[in-house]
Amino acid sequence: MSLLNLQRALSGVLAFTYRNYVLTKNEFYSIFEMLFWPTISLISVGLLGEFLYLEKDAVAFIIIGVITLSVIQIAQIDVTYVMLLDMWSMSLKYIIVTPAPFYRMVTGAWLFGSLRGVIALLLLILLSSWLFEFNVSLPLAAMAIFVAGILLSAMLIGIFNCILILIFGRRAEIFAWTLTAIVMLFCGIYYPVTILPEPFRTLGLLIPITHYLEYFRSFYGFQTVFPDPLLIATAETIIYLVFLLFVAEISMLRARKTGLVLKLSG
């Protein structure tokens, strides 16, 4: 790729980053979901652990899950907004006919979502240290790898939501808020996946978030299912990302041909 093409691609990506910023900067709910709900989740679960007299290791296990879930939910919703906001404003046809490839749309939105996710992450780490004496003991490089992994996992969920919207239209918008919760059941947010019965245990092991969580928790002495959970998580993330981007491009072509774009824009 030439330098000029690279600059054009980067400009296209940043244009969608700025688009998400403009569309949400004056929305009170976007600030609310970034700061309020994660804080409520952390405090409520942390207090439950205190009430049940859980050991510090058990509390740490749960708090890691709460933080991860909150960051993923915040970051993925911005990727989903690529389709969702235009569907709500009856202008989806304008985003569909744009010459920008789908990967630029979601990458730009993901960058903005990642920024919001990191802000929420820092807030939750400070609160968990102050309220529940939970301290992040990962080396800086390991922490950066973990954060990048869960943010990429959020991108996968967001792309999947976009595909559902392109296929099913308004009937799929509910997944913007529920898909993360569904994934939560299988990836070991609040409990290890090893306690799940089959086939749900195997399903959980096919989700990258499971292995990113195990990688994080391994620094606190928790056992992992595989010797190298980070390698498994990275491989799954790359495979799913390539596959979902391919399916998304096909779904956009199908939406144009079937007239779904016009139905969602009028």
PDB file of N, CA and C in Angstrom, residues 7-77:
ATOM      1  N   GLN A   7      -2.648   7.086   3.839  1.00  0.00           N
ATOM      2  CA  GLN A   7      -3.183   8.325   4.395  1.00  0.00           C
ATOM      3  C   GLN A   7      -4.691   8.421   4.168  1.00  0.00           C
ATOM      4  N   ARG A   8      -5.134   7.998   2.990  1.00  0.00           N
ATOM      5  CA  ARG A   8      -6.568   8.025   2.694  1.00  0.00           C
ATOM      6  C   ARG A   8      -7.329   7.065   3.602  1.00  0.00           C
ATOM      7  N   ALA A   9      -6.767   5.877   3.799  1.00  0.00           N
ATOM      8  CA  ALA A   9      -7.415   4.892   4.668  1.00  0.00           C
ATOM      9  C   ALA A   9      -7.493   5.404   6.098  1.00  0.00           C
ATOM     10  N   LEU A  10      -6.395   6.016   6.568  1.00  0.00           N
ATOM     11  CA  LEU A  10      -6.372   6.550   7.923  1.00  0.00           C
ATOM     12  C   LEU A  10      -7.361   7.701   8.074  1.00  0.00           C
ATOM     13  N   SER A  11      -7.443   8.539   7.061  1.00  0.00           N
ATOM     14  CA  SER A  11      -8.396   9.654   7.106  1.00  0.00           C
ATOM     15  C   SER A  11      -9.827   9.136   7.151  1.00  0.00           C
ATOM     16  N   GLY A  12     -10.096   8.064   6.380  1.00  0.00           N
ATOM     17  CA  GLY A  12     -11.428   7.469   6.381  1.00  0.00           C
ATOM     18  C   GLY A  12     -11.790   6.900   7.735  1.00  0.00           C
ATOM     19  N   VAL A  13     -10.828   6.243   8.365  1.00  0.00           N
ATOM     20  CA  VAL A  13     -11.058   5.674   9.692  1.00  0.00           C
ATOM     21  C   VAL A  13     -11.329   6.777  10.704  1.00  0.00           C
ATOM     22  N   LEU A  14     -10.486   7.811  10.713  1.00  0.00           N
ATOM     23  CA  LEU A  14     -10.635   8.892  11.680  1.00  0.00           C
ATOM     24  C   LEU A  14     -11.909   9.693  11.448  1.00  0.00           C
ATOM     25  N   ALA A  15     -12.383   9.707  10.194  1.00  0.00           N
ATOM     26  CA  ALA A  15     -13.644  10.400   9.904  1.00  0.00           C
ATOM     27  C   ALA A  15     -14.800   9.738  10.652  1.00  0.00           C
ATOM     28  N   PHE A  16     -14.799   8.419  10.719  1.00  0.00           N
ATOM     29  CA  PHE A  16     -15.862   7.720  11.437  1.00  0.00           C
ATOM     30  C   PHE A  16     -15.658   7.819  12.956  1.00  0.00           C
ATOM     31  N   THR A  17     -14.401   7.960  13.384  1.00  0.00           N
ATOM     32  CA  THR A  17     -14.154   8.228  14.802  1.00  0.00           C
ATOM     33  C   THR A  17     -14.766   9.573  15.191  1.00  0.00           C
ATOM     34  N   TYR A  18     -14.511  10.567  14.363  1.00  0.00           N
ATOM     35  CA  TYR A  18     -15.060  11.905  14.623  1.00  0.00           C
ATOM     36  C   TYR A  18     -16.582  11.900  14.521  1.00  0.00           C
ATOM     37  N   ARG A  19     -17.110  11.121  13.605  1.00  0.00           N
ATOM     38  CA  ARG A  19     -18.566  11.019  13.445  1.00  0.00           C
ATOM     39  C   ARG A  19     -19.214  10.527  14.730  1.00  0.00           C
ATOM     40  N   ASN A  20     -18.664   9.463  15.320  1.00  0.00           N
ATOM     41  CA  ASN A  20     -19.228   8.952  16.567  1.00  0.00           C
ATOM     42  C   ASN A  20     -19.109   9.977  17.687  1.00  0.00           C
ATOM     43  N   TYR A  21     -18.008  10.710  17.687  1.00  0.00           N
ATOM     44  CA  TYR A  21     -17.827  11.747  18.699  1.00  0.00           C
ATOM     45  C   TYR A  21     -18.883  12.837  18.566  1.00  0.00           C
ATOM     46  N   VAL A  22     -19.120  13.288  17.349  1.00  0.00           N
ATOM     47  CA  VAL A  22     -20.090  14.357  17.114  1.00  0.00           C
ATOM     48  C   VAL A  22     -21.502  13.905  17.470  1.00  0.00           C
ATOM     49  N   LEU A  23     -21.829  12.661  17.127  1.00  0.00           N
ATOM     50  CA  LEU A  23     -23.182  12.160  17.356  1.00  0.00           C
ATOM     51  C   LEU A  23     -23.490  11.914  18.833  1.00  0.00           C
ATOM     52  N   THR A  24     -22.440  11.712  19.629  1.00  0.00           N
ATOM     53  CA  THR A  24     -22.690  11.346  21.032  1.00  0.00           C
ATOM     54  C   THR A  24     -22.206  12.377  22.046  1.00  0.00           C
ATOM     55  N   LYS A  25     -21.489  13.407  21.612  1.00  0.00           N
ATOM     56  CA  LYS A  25     -20.868  14.325  22.578  1.00  0.00           C
ATOM     57  C   LYS A  25     -21.893  15.080  23.406  1.00  0.00           C
ATOM     58  N   ASN A  26     -23.057  15.362  22.828  1.00  0.00           N
ATOM     59  CA  ASN A  26     -24.088  16.090  23.559  1.00  0.00           C
ATOM     60  C   ASN A  26     -25.178  15.186  24.121  1.00  0.00           C
ATOM     61  N   GLU A  27     -24.967  13.879  24.007  1.00  0.00           N
ATOM     62  CA  GLU A  27     -25.946  12.930  24.518  1.00  0.00           C
ATOM     63  C   GLU A  27     -25.609  12.591  25.970  1.00  0.00           C
ATOM     64  N   PHE A  28     -26.505  12.953  26.866  1.00  0.00           N
ATOM     65  CA  PHE A  28     -26.272  12.684  28.287  1.00  0.00           C
ATOM     66  C   PHE A  28     -26.159  11.189  28.545  1.00  0.00           C
ATOM     67  N   TYR A  29     -26.942  10.405  27.790  1.00  0.00           N
ATOM     68  CA  TYR A  29     -26.944   8.966  28.040  1.00  0.00           C
ATOM     69  C   TYR A  29     -25.584   8.342  27.746  1.00  0.00           C
ATOM     70  N   SER A  30     -24.855   8.862  26.746  1.00  0.00           N
ATOM     71  CA  SER A  30     -23.553   8.282  26.411  1.00  0.00           C
ATOM     72  C   SER A  30     -22.564   8.458  27.564  1.00  0.00           C
ATOM     73  N   ILE A  31     -22.658   9.590  28.269  1.00  0.00           N
ATOM     74  CA  ILE A  31     -21.821   9.803  29.453  1.00  0.00           C
ATOM     75  C   ILE A  31     -22.327   8.936  30.602  1.00  0.00           C
ATOM     76  N   PHE A  32     -23.632   8.839  30.701  1.00  0.00           N
ATOM     77  CA  PHE A  32     -24.269   8.051  31.746  1.00  0.00           C
ATOM     78  C   PHE A  32     -23.840   6.590  31.662  1.00  0.00           C
ATOM     79  N   GLU A  33     -23.890   6.019  30.440  1.00  0.00           N
ATOM     80  CA  GLU A  33     -23.555   4.602  30.295  1.00  0.00           C
ATOM     81  C   GLU A  33     -22.066   4.348  30.457  1.00  0.00           C
ATOM     82  N   MET A  34     -21.245   5.384  30.255  1.00  0.00           N
ATOM     83  CA  MET A  34     -19.795   5.224  30.376  1.00  0.00           C
ATOM     84  C   MET A  34     -19.341   5.279  31.827  1.00  0.00           C
ATOM     85  N   LEU A  35     -20.048   6.048  32.663  1.00  0.00           N
ATOM     86  CA  LEU A  35     -19.601   6.267  34.033  1.00  0.00           C
ATOM     87  C   LEU A  35     -20.552   5.693  35.081  1.00  0.00           C
ATOM     88  N   PHE A  36     -21.844   5.885  34.893  1.00  0.00           N
ATOM     89  CA  PHE A  36     -22.800   5.524  35.938  1.00  0.00           C
ATOM     90  C   PHE A  36     -22.995   4.014  36.066  1.00  0.00           C
ATOM     91  N   TRP A  37     -23.398   3.353  34.981  1.00  0.00           N
ATOM     92  CA  TRP A  37     -23.706   1.920  35.071  1.00  0.00           C
ATOM     93  C   TRP A  37     -22.500   1.072  35.452  1.00  0.00           C
ATOM     94  N   PRO A  38     -21.313   1.324  34.891  1.00  0.00           N
ATOM     95  CA  PRO A  38     -20.148   0.556  35.357  1.00  0.00           C
ATOM     96  C   PRO A  38     -19.880   0.731  36.856  1.00  0.00           C
ATOM     97  N   THR A  39     -20.054   1.961  37.332  1.00  0.00           N
ATOM     98  CA  THR A  39     -19.836   2.214  38.759  1.00  0.00           C
ATOM     99  C   THR A  39     -20.845   1.465  39.616  1.00  0.00           C
ATOM    100  N   ILE A  40     -22.106   1.503  39.209  1.00  0.00           N
ATOM    101  CA  ILE A  40     -23.155   0.795  39.945  1.00  0.00           C
ATOM    102  C   ILE A  40     -22.880  -0.709  39.956  1.00  0.00           C
ATOM    103  N   SER A  41     -22.480  -1.254  38.818  1.00  0.00           N
ATOM    104  CA  SER A  41     -22.189  -2.696  38.734  1.00  0.00           C
ATOM    105  C   SER A  41     -21.055  -3.084  39.673  1.00  0.00           C
ATOM    106  N   LEU A  42     -19.982  -2.286  39.652  1.00  0.00           N
ATOM    107  CA  LEU A  42     -18.830  -2.586  40.501  1.00  0.00           C
ATOM    108  C   LEU A  42     -19.201  -2.529  41.975  1.00  0.00           C
ATOM    109  N   ILE A  43     -19.885  -1.472  42.377  1.00  0.00           N
ATOM    110  CA  ILE A  43     -20.224  -1.304  43.799  1.00  0.00           C
ATOM    111  C   ILE A  43     -21.179  -2.390  44.263  1.00  0.00           C
ATOM    112  N   SER A  44     -22.201  -2.689  43.463  1.00  0.00           N
ATOM    113  CA  SER A  44     -23.194  -3.671  43.883  1.00  0.00           C
ATOM    114  C   SER A  44     -22.581  -5.061  44.010  1.00  0.00           C
ATOM    115  N   VAL A  45     -21.762  -5.458  43.046  1.00  0.00           N
ATOM    116  CA  VAL A  45     -21.133  -6.779  43.107  1.00  0.00           C
ATOM    117  C   VAL A  45     -20.087  -6.826  44.217  1.00  0.00           C
ATOM    118  N   GLY A  46     -19.330  -5.739  44.371  1.00  0.00           N
ATOM    119  CA  GLY A  46     -18.329  -5.701  45.430  1.00  0.00           C
ATOM    120  C   GLY A  46     -18.946  -5.788  46.812  1.00  0.00           C
ATOM    121  N   LEU A  47     -20.049  -5.080  47.020  1.00  0.00           N
ATOM    122  CA  LEU A  47     -20.742  -5.131  48.311  1.00  0.00           C
ATOM    123  C   LEU A  47     -21.347  -6.516  48.563  1.00  0.00           C
ATOM    124  N   LEU A  48     -21.816  -7.160  47.489  1.00  0.00           N
ATOM    125  CA  LEU A  48     -22.326  -8.516  47.637  1.00  0.00           C
ATOM    126  C   LEU A  48     -21.218  -9.442  48.127  1.00  0.00           C
ATOM    127  N   GLY A  49     -20.021  -9.275  47.584  1.00  0.00           N
ATOM    128  CA  GLY A  49     -18.889 -10.080  48.033  1.00  0.00           C
ATOM    129  C   GLY A  49     -18.551  -9.834  49.490  1.00  0.00           C
ATOM    130  N   GLU A  50     -18.650  -8.551  49.911  1.00  0.00           N
ATOM    131  CA  GLU A  50     -18.399  -8.229  51.317  1.00  0.00           C
ATOM    132  C   GLU A  50     -19.463  -8.865  52.221  1.00  0.00           C
ATOM    133  N   PHE A  51     -20.711  -8.822  51.776  1.00  0.00           N
ATOM    134  CA  PHE A  51     -21.802  -9.382  52.567  1.00  0.00           C
ATOM    135  C   PHE A  51     -21.653 -10.892  52.739  1.00  0.00           C
ATOM    136  N   LEU A  52     -21.173 -11.560  51.690  1.00  0.00           N
ATOM    137  CA  LEU A  52     -21.021 -13.014  51.737  1.00  0.00           C
ATOM    138  C   LEU A  52     -19.694 -13.439  52.372  1.00  0.00           C
ATOM    139  N   TYR A  53     -18.907 -12.468  52.824  1.00  0.00           N
ATOM    140  CA  TYR A  53     -17.620 -12.741  53.466  1.00  0.00           C
ATOM    141  C   TYR A  53     -16.704 -13.578  52.556  1.00  0.00           C
ATOM    142  N   LEU A  54     -16.671 -13.199  51.274  1.00  0.00           N
ATOM    143  CA  LEU A  54     -15.808 -13.906  50.334  1.00  0.00           C
ATOM    144  C   LEU A  54     -14.347 -13.572  50.615  1.00  0.00           C
ATOM    145  N   GLU A  55     -13.495 -14.524  50.340  1.00  0.00           N
ATOM    146  CA  GLU A  55     -12.068 -14.273  50.473  1.00  0.00           C
ATOM    147  C   GLU A  55     -11.612 -13.276  49.416  1.00  0.00           C
ATOM    148  N   LYS A  56     -10.464 -12.669  49.671  1.00  0.00           N
ATOM    149  CA  LYS A  56      -9.983 -11.639  48.741  1.00  0.00           C
ATOM    150  C   LYS A  56      -9.759 -12.182  47.334  1.00  0.00           C
ATOM    151  N   ASP A  57      -9.320 -13.438  47.233  1.00  0.00           N
ATOM    152  CA  ASP A  57      -9.105 -14.023  45.911  1.00  0.00           C
ATOM    153  C   ASP A  57     -10.421 -14.128  45.143  1.00  0.00           C
ATOM    154  N   ALA A  58     -11.473 -14.533  45.842  1.00  0.00           N
ATOM    155  CA  ALA A  58     -12.775 -14.662  45.194  1.00  0.00           C
ATOM    156  C   ALA A  58     -13.314 -13.292  44.782  1.00  0.00           C
ATOM    157  N   VAL A  59     -13.138 -12.292  45.635  1.00  0.00           N
ATOM    158  CA  VAL A  59     -13.573 -10.934  45.302  1.00  0.00           C
ATOM    159  C   VAL A  59     -12.801 -10.405  44.098  1.00  0.00           C
ATOM    160  N   ALA A  60     -11.499 -10.669  44.066  1.00  0.00           N
ATOM    161  CA  ALA A  60     -10.677 -10.243  42.931  1.00  0.00           C
ATOM    162  C   ALA A  60     -11.151 -10.900  41.643  1.00  0.00           C
ATOM    163  N   PHE A  61     -11.492 -12.191  41.722  1.00  0.00           N
ATOM    164  CA  PHE A  61     -11.984 -12.928  40.556  1.00  0.00           C
ATOM    165  C   PHE A  61     -13.224 -12.242  39.985  1.00  0.00           C
ATOM    166  N   ILE A  62     -14.151 -11.873  40.868  1.00  0.00           N
ATOM    167  CA  ILE A  62     -15.410 -11.273  40.423  1.00  0.00           C
ATOM    168  C   ILE A  62     -15.200  -9.845  39.915  1.00  0.00           C
ATOM    169  N   ILE A  63     -14.382  -9.076  40.618  1.00  0.00           N
ATOM    170  CA  ILE A  63     -14.152  -7.683  40.219  1.00  0.00           C
ATOM    171  C   ILE A  63     -13.495  -7.620  38.840  1.00  0.00           C
ATOM    172  N   ILE A  64     -12.566  -8.527  38.566  1.00  0.00           N
ATOM    173  CA  ILE A  64     -11.959  -8.579  37.228  1.00  0.00           C
ATOM    174  C   ILE A  64     -13.036  -8.790  36.171  1.00  0.00           C
ATOM    175  N   GLY A  65     -13.995  -9.662  36.474  1.00  0.00           N
ATOM    176  CA  GLY A  65     -15.089  -9.905  35.541  1.00  0.00           C
ATOM    177  C   GLY A  65     -15.970  -8.689  35.354  1.00  0.00           C
ATOM    178  N   VAL A  66     -16.296  -7.997  36.441  1.00  0.00           N
ATOM    179  CA  VAL A  66     -17.144  -6.803  36.359  1.00  0.00           C
ATOM    180  C   VAL A  66     -16.481  -5.723  35.508  1.00  0.00           C
ATOM    181  N   ILE A  67     -15.205  -5.483  35.750  1.00  0.00           N
ATOM    182  CA  ILE A  67     -14.473  -4.465  34.991  1.00  0.00           C
ATOM    183  C   ILE A  67     -14.444  -4.828  33.506  1.00  0.00           C
ATOM    184  N   THR A  68     -14.153  -6.087  33.220  1.00  0.00           N
ATOM    185  CA  THR A  68     -14.072  -6.537  31.828  1.00  0.00           C
ATOM    186  C   THR A  68     -15.407  -6.371  31.119  1.00  0.00           C
ATOM    187  N   LEU A  69     -16.480  -6.809  31.762  1.00  0.00           N
ATOM    188  CA  LEU A  69     -17.808  -6.715  31.165  1.00  0.00           C
ATOM    189  C   LEU A  69     -18.189  -5.273  30.873  1.00  0.00           C
ATOM    190  N   SER A  70     -17.908  -4.378  31.799  1.00  0.00           N
ATOM    191  CA  SER A  70     -18.268  -2.968  31.619  1.00  0.00           C
ATOM    192  C   SER A  70     -17.516  -2.350  30.447  1.00  0.00           C
ATOM    193  N   VAL A  71     -16.224  -2.619  30.353  1.00  0.00           N
ATOM    194  CA  VAL A  71     -15.421  -2.056  29.265  1.00  0.00           C
ATOM    195  C   VAL A  71     -15.889  -2.588  27.913  1.00  0.00           C
ATOM    196  N   ILE A  72     -16.171  -3.872  27.845  1.00  0.00           N
ATOM    197  CA  ILE A  72     -16.620  -4.467  26.583  1.00  0.00           C
ATOM    198  C   ILE A  72     -17.955  -3.878  26.146  1.00  0.00           C
ATOM    199  N   GLN A  73     -18.876  -3.738  27.080  1.00  0.00           N
ATOM    200  CA  GLN A  73     -20.197  -3.200  26.741  1.00  0.00           C
ATOM    201  C   GLN A  73     -20.099  -1.778  26.205  1.00  0.00           C
ATOM    202  N   ILE A  74     -19.256  -0.959  26.825  1.00  0.00           N
ATOM    203  CA  ILE A  74     -19.108   0.428  26.388  1.00  0.00           C
ATOM    204  C   ILE A  74     -18.475   0.498  25.000  1.00  0.00           C
ATOM    205  N   ALA A  75     -17.426  -0.287  24.776  1.00  0.00           N
ATOM    206  CA  ALA A  75     -16.713  -0.220  23.497  1.00  0.00           C
ATOM    207  C   ALA A  75     -17.536  -0.809  22.362  1.00  0.00           C
ATOM    208  N   GLN A  76     -18.265  -1.908  22.621  1.00  0.00           N
ATOM    209  CA  GLN A  76     -19.002  -2.543  21.539  1.00  0.00           C
ATOM    210  C   GLN A  76     -20.184  -1.707  21.083  1.00  0.00           C
ATOM    211  N   ILE A  77     -20.788  -0.941  21.991  1.00  0.00           N
ATOM    212  CA  ILE A  77     -21.976  -0.171  21.599  1.00  0.00           C
ATOM    213  C   ILE A  77     -21.609   0.897  20.586  1.00  0.00           C
TER     214      ILE A  77
END
